[in-house]
Amino acid sequence: MTKSSTMKASKSTSSATSSFASTSASRVTAASISSTSSAAASSSTLQPLGSTLMNAYYPDWSGWYLTPESVDWSKFDVVDFAFALPTADFNLEFTQDDSSDLLTRLVKTGHAAGKRVKLSIGGWTGSTYFSTICSSSANRKKFVANIMVAVNAYNLDGIDIDWEYPGTTGADGNAVSTHDSANFLLFLTELRAALPVGALISTATQVWPFADSNGNPMSDVSGFAKIIDYILIMNYDVWGSSSTPGANAPLSDGCQNSSQPLANAYAAVSSWTTAGMPANQITLGVPAYGYLQKSGATGLKDRRSLISPPGRRTTQLPRSYATVYNDNGGSSDGQVMFESLISQGALALDNTGSYTGAGGFVREWDSCSSTPWLRSSHSGQIVTYDDPQSMSLKGQFAAQAGLRGCNVFSIDGDWTGSAWPLTDALGEDLYLVSFVPSDNDAVLRLHAGPMVYAAAYCPLSFKPTLDEIGFDDSKALSPATRQLLWESFKAHEPLCYSSSTLSPQAISAGMLRRVPINLNRQAEDATIGLIRSALDRGTNIKECYVDALGPSPQWQAKLSGMFPTISFTVCPKADSLFKVVDPVFGYKGLVRFSWATVKVLLDKQAVECRWIDNDQASATSWFGDDTDRRRPKIWRDLGAVGVGEL
């Protein structure tokens, strides 16, 4: 991964290297092995892995900022410690003098939470010797033996191989052979045989399959699928720093005009699955960093038009101007962490809980790649990056494509000191429904997605044209038709959209308040916010058609009282009657399910699971006339006691 040599490396405490190998006993002493033994975890203490994983990389250069003890393990299933570098004599070495201590502590805290820690070997600057290592049986045997020393010394739960890249040169100085991919499979097979049962093997990959002997992407990778647990598609670094910037991590080639049409999440998953890698053995790599560049560009590379039409940008007026510096202290180009954009004042939370531009930076949205970017005319800088909105879309895609999960590179880039905004947004939509198996039962995890409210507005004279465009209820439109509708918006400049999203956390927080804010009230607030947003843009609204929320007369009276110059029509199913709104809920190629559709899918495909609970689940049972005064299960779970016990 290209990050290994730059991200926060300048802030590490030392550039010294430490090594360990089976052939140099002095490098792994009895004391060092003893110090790691407390981190051991038997398979019975580790939580069973579900069908969906949230993974992340923990780079050893980040220990000064994010200690292993600060990792919130409730958000992650597997964490990869990065990186151990292969050496010319087929050993392994770290690049930081505190790497061994950090790995020991990471395994200890992870195992205490029942989670898994793997060691990632390689990286962009650590792939020099992979080709040589895998080229012969003797070399592979020695390297596997040295890996096993690390596995046993640190009580690891698996290995991640980040060879960048088999069959192609990658970084300058890397050995390369036309037989790399074939030899790589032999190495992975031997590594699998050496690892204990249940240990994980993953490989970090490009957006297309490994290179064959001719240097082209392999057409059949099914042999790898039989050996490894999953791959990580590194869907980032598609565009780095450039005076003609492009998206770092495109979700798709939404405008079908990219010079790299295969370098996006949609195309990458398609390339790998077509070559024989099952979707449930693919994790999508997502970045917690972006790229800084000096540029006066008004759009991203290979895009036909401005990212957002004039008048539709969201900006926070700055009290002072900010200049963004990259992770090595430069201001002209380089990588910059998401948390650093916040701490440097280029991003800030607005009153809706969304991250918007600050310090003179304006946040733009590239609908072609489904990613945001920042621009500042004051500093002359542009930053391409990912934020909670783009992460949420990537989580939706991973879930709907049936992927094994997502992997964040890297964990420190998301940690703001008090929150994990990117991981949280990713997880909201990644965990839709997954079964977590155990010895005796199965646990069903249901994570609700966000609720989206949308508005469309246009001149009164444009109303007759709406029926000609072909809008319909989003559930009645195919993904291809929705995509065409989105494309057609560019041809109809008077047609404007806005949307408001309520996250599951926000909905729950409102409904669980001491004085609850019910869902209808939250929906009303979102609707009112959309109307005010249109008015704030200078739109002179004369007529407004609104979906019913509860009794229509009361809702219409409330809106009319708040906005007396607008003529309101409130009626049930307005989003279907006025179908211009509905394509927003389709989110282009993504599938939208209604609850009725979900029920049909569950009835046809789900496996019924029953849990027997002899306890009454109702809190009111405490006040019944029965003589059994045992506290209901829900009370015990909450740690509650009856009034009579106080």
PDB file of C-alpha atoms in Angstrom, residues 1 84-86 121-132 162-165 169-176:
ATOM      1  CA  MET A   1       0.000   0.000   0.000  1.00  0.00           C
ATOM      2  CA  ALA A  84       6.440  -6.241   8.719  1.00  0.00           C
ATOM      3  CA  LEU A  85       8.874  -6.028   5.805  1.00  0.00           C
ATOM      4  CA  PRO A  86      10.488  -9.071   4.147  1.00  0.00           C
ATOM      5  CA  ILE A 121       3.543  -8.251   5.582  1.00  0.00           C
ATOM      6  CA  GLY A 122       4.792  -6.091   2.721  1.00  0.00           C
ATOM      7  CA  GLY A 123       3.259  -2.822   1.557  1.00  0.00           C
ATOM      8  CA  TRP A 124       4.347  -0.474  -1.207  1.00  0.00           C
ATOM      9  CA  THR A 125       7.869  -0.073   0.188  1.00  0.00           C
ATOM     10  CA  GLY A 126       7.996  -3.625   1.513  1.00  0.00           C
ATOM     11  CA  SER A 127       7.478  -5.685  -1.648  1.00  0.00           C
ATOM     12  CA  THR A 128      11.082  -5.661  -2.879  1.00  0.00           C
ATOM     13  CA  TYR A 129      11.855  -9.322  -2.197  1.00  0.00           C
ATOM     14  CA  PHE A 130       8.504 -11.092  -2.621  1.00  0.00           C
ATOM     15  CA  SER A 131       9.295 -12.327  -6.126  1.00  0.00           C
ATOM     16  CA  THR A 132      12.617 -13.804  -5.019  1.00  0.00           C
ATOM     17  CA  ASP A 162       0.415  -7.113   0.825  1.00  0.00           C
ATOM     18  CA  TRP A 163       2.532  -7.843  -2.248  1.00  0.00           C
ATOM     19  CA  GLU A 164       2.413  -4.817  -4.541  1.00  0.00           C
ATOM     20  CA  TYR A 165       2.229  -6.424  -7.103  1.00  0.00           C
ATOM     21  CA  THR A 169       7.167  -3.966 -10.959  1.00  0.00           C
ATOM     22  CA  GLY A 170       5.318  -1.786  -8.460  1.00  0.00           C
ATOM     23  CA  ALA A 171       7.824   0.371  -6.573  1.00  0.00           C
ATOM     24  CA  ASP A 172      11.292   0.970  -7.976  1.00  0.00           C
ATOM     25  CA  GLY A 173      13.715  -1.823  -7.137  1.00  0.00           C
ATOM     26  CA  ASN A 174      11.139  -4.599  -6.777  1.00  0.00           C
ATOM     27  CA  ALA A 175      12.103  -7.974  -8.194  1.00  0.00           C
ATOM     28  CA  VAL A 176       9.590  -9.212 -10.773  1.00  0.00           C
TER      29      VAL A 176
END
